mmCIF file of C-alpha atoms and ligand atoms in Angstrom:
data_model
loop_
_atom_site.group_PDB
_atom_site.id
_atom_site.type_symbol
_atom_site.label_atom_id
_atom_site.label_comp_id
_atom_site.label_asym_id
_atom_site.label_seq_id
_atom_site.Cartn_x
_atom_site.Cartn_y
_atom_site.Cartn_z
ATOM 1 C CA MET A 1 -13.857 -14.415 -2.561
ATOM 2 C CA LEU A 2 -10.483 -12.690 -2.441
ATOM 3 C CA VAL A 3 -9.650 -9.372 -4.098
ATOM 4 C CA ARG A 4 -6.580 -7.169 -4.358
ATOM 5 C CA LEU A 5 -6.965 -3.383 -4.445
ATOM 6 C CA THR A 6 -4.085 -0.998 -5.139
ATOM 7 C CA TYR A 7 -4.186 2.785 -4.925
ATOM 8 C CA ALA A 8 -1.862 5.781 -4.843
ATOM 9 C CA SER A 9 -2.409 9.005 -2.917
ATOM 10 C CA ARG A 10 -0.680 12.206 -1.928
ATOM 11 C CA ALA A 11 -0.028 12.887 1.757
ATOM 12 C CA ALA A 12 -1.610 16.050 3.173
ATOM 13 C CA ALA A 13 1.741 16.987 4.750
ATOM 14 C CA PRO A 14 5.311 15.762 4.211
ATOM 15 C CA LEU A 15 5.467 12.307 5.756
ATOM 16 C CA THR A 16 7.056 11.971 9.162
ATOM 17 C CA GLN A 17 7.814 8.752 11.017
ATOM 18 C CA ALA A 18 5.036 9.626 13.484
ATOM 19 C CA ILE A 19 2.361 9.906 10.770
ATOM 20 C CA VAL A 20 3.399 6.616 9.174
ATOM 21 C CA ALA A 21 3.684 4.889 12.580
ATOM 22 C CA ASP A 22 0.117 5.980 13.451
ATOM 23 C CA ILE A 23 -1.280 4.593 10.197
ATOM 24 C CA LEU A 24 0.620 1.323 10.613
ATOM 25 C CA GLU A 25 -0.575 1.003 14.186
ATOM 26 C CA GLN A 26 -4.214 1.403 13.086
ATOM 27 C CA SER A 27 -3.682 -1.051 10.228
ATOM 28 C CA ARG A 28 -2.098 -3.701 12.410
ATOM 29 C CA ARG A 29 -4.858 -3.323 14.988
ATOM 30 C CA ASN A 30 -7.774 -3.511 12.530
ATOM 31 C CA ASN A 31 -6.646 -5.527 9.521
ATOM 32 C CA PRO A 32 -6.170 -8.968 11.112
ATOM 33 C CA LEU A 33 -9.725 -8.776 12.507
ATOM 34 C CA ALA A 34 -11.034 -8.037 9.001
ATOM 35 C CA GLY A 35 -8.825 -10.697 7.376
ATOM 36 C CA ILE A 36 -6.933 -8.018 5.442
ATOM 37 C CA SER A 37 -3.254 -8.144 4.525
ATOM 38 C CA GLY A 38 -1.107 -5.818 2.443
ATOM 39 C CA ILE A 39 1.711 -3.357 2.209
ATOM 40 C CA LEU A 40 2.006 0.396 2.551
ATOM 41 C CA CYS A 41 4.725 2.087 0.496
ATOM 42 C CA THR A 42 5.777 5.611 1.361
ATOM 43 C CA SER A 43 7.953 8.008 -0.563
ATOM 44 C CA GLY A 44 8.204 11.624 0.594
ATOM 45 C CA VAL A 45 4.628 12.788 0.096
ATOM 46 C CA GLN A 46 3.184 9.755 -1.651
ATOM 47 C CA PHE A 47 1.517 6.564 -0.575
ATOM 48 C CA VAL A 48 0.914 3.388 -2.506
ATOM 49 C CA GLN A 49 -1.043 0.754 -0.661
ATOM 50 C CA VAL A 50 -2.091 -2.767 -1.593
ATOM 51 C CA LEU A 51 -5.022 -4.279 0.287
ATOM 52 C CA GLU A 52 -5.907 -7.958 -0.014
ATOM 53 C CA GLY A 53 -8.800 -9.827 1.531
ATOM 54 C CA GLY A 54 -12.510 -10.484 1.122
ATOM 55 C CA ARG A 55 -14.300 -8.138 -1.290
ATOM 56 C CA ASP A 56 -16.596 -6.591 1.348
ATOM 57 C CA PRO A 57 -13.930 -5.900 3.993
ATOM 58 C CA VAL A 58 -11.479 -4.548 1.390
ATOM 59 C CA CYS A 59 -14.094 -2.227 -0.163
ATOM 60 C CA GLU A 60 -15.254 -1.036 3.255
ATOM 61 C CA LEU A 61 -11.696 -0.275 4.352
ATOM 62 C CA TYR A 62 -10.933 1.492 1.062
ATOM 63 C CA ASN A 63 -14.003 3.714 1.484
ATOM 64 C CA ARG A 64 -12.816 4.612 4.986
ATOM 65 C CA ILE A 65 -9.256 5.296 3.814
ATOM 66 C CA VAL A 66 -10.433 7.538 0.946
ATOM 67 C CA ARG A 67 -12.097 9.855 3.486
ATOM 68 C CA ASP A 68 -8.990 10.085 5.699
ATOM 69 C CA PRO A 69 -7.776 13.724 5.831
ATOM 70 C CA ARG A 70 -4.127 12.650 6.064
ATOM 71 C CA HIS A 71 -4.083 12.256 2.292
ATOM 72 C CA SER A 72 -5.881 13.301 -0.886
ATOM 73 C CA MET A 73 -5.850 12.595 -4.616
ATOM 74 C CA VAL A 74 -6.588 8.932 -3.971
ATOM 75 C CA ARG A 75 -6.277 7.164 -7.327
ATOM 76 C CA LEU A 76 -7.303 3.564 -7.870
ATOM 77 C CA LEU A 77 -4.472 1.725 -9.667
ATOM 78 C CA GLY A 78 -5.939 -1.747 -9.702
ATOM 79 C CA PHE A 79 -8.761 -3.930 -8.493
ATOM 80 C CA GLU A 80 -8.817 -7.631 -9.269
ATOM 81 C CA GLU A 81 -10.208 -10.897 -8.034
ATOM 82 C CA ILE A 82 -7.384 -13.176 -6.919
ATOM 83 C CA THR A 83 -7.056 -16.851 -6.060
ATOM 84 C CA GLU A 84 -4.273 -16.357 -3.533
ATOM 85 C CA ARG A 85 -2.700 -13.557 -1.528
ATOM 86 C CA ARG A 86 0.641 -12.109 -2.481
ATOM 87 C CA PHE A 87 1.163 -10.183 0.758
ATOM 88 C CA GLY A 88 -0.428 -12.641 3.178
ATOM 89 C CA GLY A 89 2.555 -12.449 5.509
ATOM 90 C CA TRP A 90 1.799 -8.883 6.522
ATOM 91 C CA SER A 91 -1.194 -7.340 8.307
ATOM 92 C CA MET A 92 0.406 -4.203 6.857
ATOM 93 C CA GLY A 93 4.044 -4.404 5.764
ATOM 94 C CA GLN A 94 5.904 -1.196 5.063
ATOM 95 C CA VAL A 95 8.265 -0.248 2.254
ATOM 96 C CA ASP A 96 10.211 2.997 2.376
ATOM 97 C CA LEU A 97 10.683 3.862 -1.298
ATOM 98 C CA VAL A 98 13.165 6.629 -0.475
ATOM 99 C CA ARG A 99 15.636 3.870 0.440
ATOM 100 C CA VAL A 100 15.131 1.869 -2.732
ATOM 101 C CA ASN A 101 17.953 1.545 -5.246
ATOM 102 C CA PRO A 102 17.309 4.160 -7.998
ATOM 103 C CA ALA A 103 18.243 1.561 -10.631
ATOM 104 C CA LEU A 104 15.177 -0.440 -9.622
ATOM 105 C CA LEU A 105 12.944 2.627 -9.974
ATOM 106 C CA LEU A 106 14.432 3.283 -13.425
ATOM 107 C CA LYS A 107 13.623 -0.273 -14.461
ATOM 108 C CA TYR A 108 9.892 0.428 -14.094
ATOM 109 C CA GLY A 109 9.578 4.186 -14.601
ATOM 110 C CA ASP A 110 10.828 6.922 -16.880
ATOM 111 C CA THR A 111 12.836 8.590 -14.084
ATOM 112 C CA ALA A 112 14.606 7.352 -10.945
ATOM 113 C CA GLU A 113 11.953 9.095 -8.894
ATOM 114 C CA PHE A 114 8.949 7.076 -7.871
ATOM 115 C CA ASN A 115 5.794 8.592 -9.342
ATOM 116 C CA PRO A 116 2.800 6.249 -9.150
ATOM 117 C CA PHE A 117 0.577 8.935 -10.711
ATOM 118 C CA ALA A 118 2.538 8.789 -13.964
ATOM 119 C CA THR A 119 3.123 5.025 -13.981
ATOM 120 C CA SER A 120 0.764 2.248 -14.987
ATOM 121 C CA GLY A 121 -0.753 0.204 -12.188
ATOM 122 C CA ARG A 122 0.824 -2.876 -13.751
ATOM 123 C CA ALA A 123 4.349 -1.387 -13.628
ATOM 124 C CA THR A 124 3.825 -0.263 -10.028
ATOM 125 C CA MET A 125 2.714 -3.784 -9.112
ATOM 126 C CA ALA A 126 5.778 -5.266 -10.857
ATOM 127 C CA LEU A 127 8.022 -2.911 -8.870
ATOM 128 C CA LEU A 128 6.319 -3.949 -5.631
ATOM 129 C CA ASP A 129 6.754 -7.630 -6.487
ATOM 130 C CA GLU A 130 10.445 -7.070 -7.044
ATOM 131 C CA LEU A 131 10.764 -5.172 -3.772
ATOM 132 C CA ILE A 132 9.125 -8.048 -1.910
ATOM 133 C CA SER A 133 11.541 -10.555 -3.498
ATOM 134 C CA ALA A 134 14.446 -8.271 -2.614
ATOM 135 C CA GLY A 135 13.363 -8.233 1.045
ATOM 136 C CA ALA A 136 12.567 -4.505 1.064
ATOM 137 C CA VAL A 137 9.558 -4.848 3.379
ATOM 138 C CA ILE A 138 10.990 -3.392 6.556
ATOM 139 C CA THR A 139 8.427 -4.471 9.111
ATOM 140 C CA ARG A 140 7.092 -7.969 9.235
ATOM 141 C CA VAL A 141 4.036 -8.704 11.322
ATOM 142 C CA PRO A 142 2.449 -12.133 11.060
ATOM 143 C CA GLN A 143 -1.006 -12.125 9.544
ATOM 144 C CA ILE A 144 -3.954 -13.201 11.748
HETATM 145 C C1 FMN B 1 -2.498 5.985 3.495
HETATM 146 C C2 FMN B 1 -3.397 5.412 4.560
HETATM 147 C C3 FMN B 1 -3.492 4.032 4.710
HETATM 148 C C4 FMN B 1 -4.317 3.469 5.705
HETATM 149 N N1 FMN B 1 -4.406 2.115 5.823
HETATM 150 C C5 FMN B 1 -5.221 1.578 6.763
HETATM 151 C C6 FMN B 1 -5.339 0.164 6.892
HETATM 152 O O1 FMN B 1 -4.731 -0.636 6.161
HETATM 153 N N2 FMN B 1 -6.166 -0.307 7.881
HETATM 154 C C7 FMN B 1 -6.862 0.506 8.732
HETATM 155 O O2 FMN B 1 -7.589 0.021 9.596
HETATM 156 N N3 FMN B 1 -6.756 1.860 8.611
HETATM 157 C C8 FMN B 1 -5.952 2.405 7.668
HETATM 158 N N4 FMN B 1 -5.848 3.768 7.558
HETATM 159 C C9 FMN B 1 -6.577 4.612 8.538
HETATM 160 C C10 FMN B 1 -8.048 4.751 8.195
HETATM 161 O O3 FMN B 1 -8.210 5.806 7.265
HETATM 162 C C11 FMN B 1 -8.875 5.092 9.484
HETATM 163 O O4 FMN B 1 -8.333 6.239 10.101
HETATM 164 C C12 FMN B 1 -8.810 3.944 10.489
HETATM 165 O O5 FMN B 1 -9.089 2.714 9.872
HETATM 166 C C13 FMN B 1 -9.792 4.196 11.626
HETATM 167 O O6 FMN B 1 -9.662 3.115 12.507
HETATM 168 P P1 FMN B 1 -9.785 3.302 14.090
HETATM 169 O O7 FMN B 1 -11.145 3.862 14.321
HETATM 170 O O8 FMN B 1 -9.600 1.906 14.656
HETATM 171 O O9 FMN B 1 -8.660 4.218 14.540
HETATM 172 C C14 FMN B 1 -5.050 4.342 6.571
HETATM 173 C C15 FMN B 1 -4.951 5.727 6.396
HETATM 174 C C16 FMN B 1 -4.134 6.267 5.424
HETATM 175 C C17 FMN B 1 -4.038 7.759 5.275
#
C-alpha cells in the first residue's frame, strides 16, 4: 500500500550547500533500500519534503526525520494513500525554491516569498507539481 507524506520544517541554521548535500547523500543511500522516493525543497531556512512509498517505511522514516536536530517545527502538511507515485523518478530529488520564478510563488501564495507554514498543504502540493512539470528538480537520481 502506497502513501504520500508531505511536511514543512524550519532549519536549525541557515541552509548551506554542505548541510543540504549531507541530507541528500543520506536520502539517496537509504531511500532506495526502503523503496522510498520523493523530493526535498529548500528555501533559505525552510524545508518541504515529500516522501512516497509503503506506509510502514514512510512512517518510520518520518519519525526518524522529526527527531533530526538539523531542523525543528516539523509540520505535517499532508498524508494520503495513493495508487501511484508522483515522484518515482527520484530517490530524493532537490528543488531550490530560492531560484524559482517569483510569479510562480505568487500564483499559489499571498506573497512572492515561499512560506509553507502560511499556505495550505494543497496549494504547496500544486506548486510542487508545477515545479516538476517545469523541470525545476535540479538533481535526478534514478529510483531503485
Ligand atoms: C529535512 C531533512 C530531510 C531528510 N530526509 C531524509 C530522507 O529522505 N532519507 C533518509 O534516510 N534520511 C533523511 N534525513 C536524515 C535523517 O533524519 C537521519 O539522519 C538519517 O536517515 C540517518 O541515516 P544514517 O544512519 O544512514 O545516516 C533527513 C533529514 C532532514 C533534516
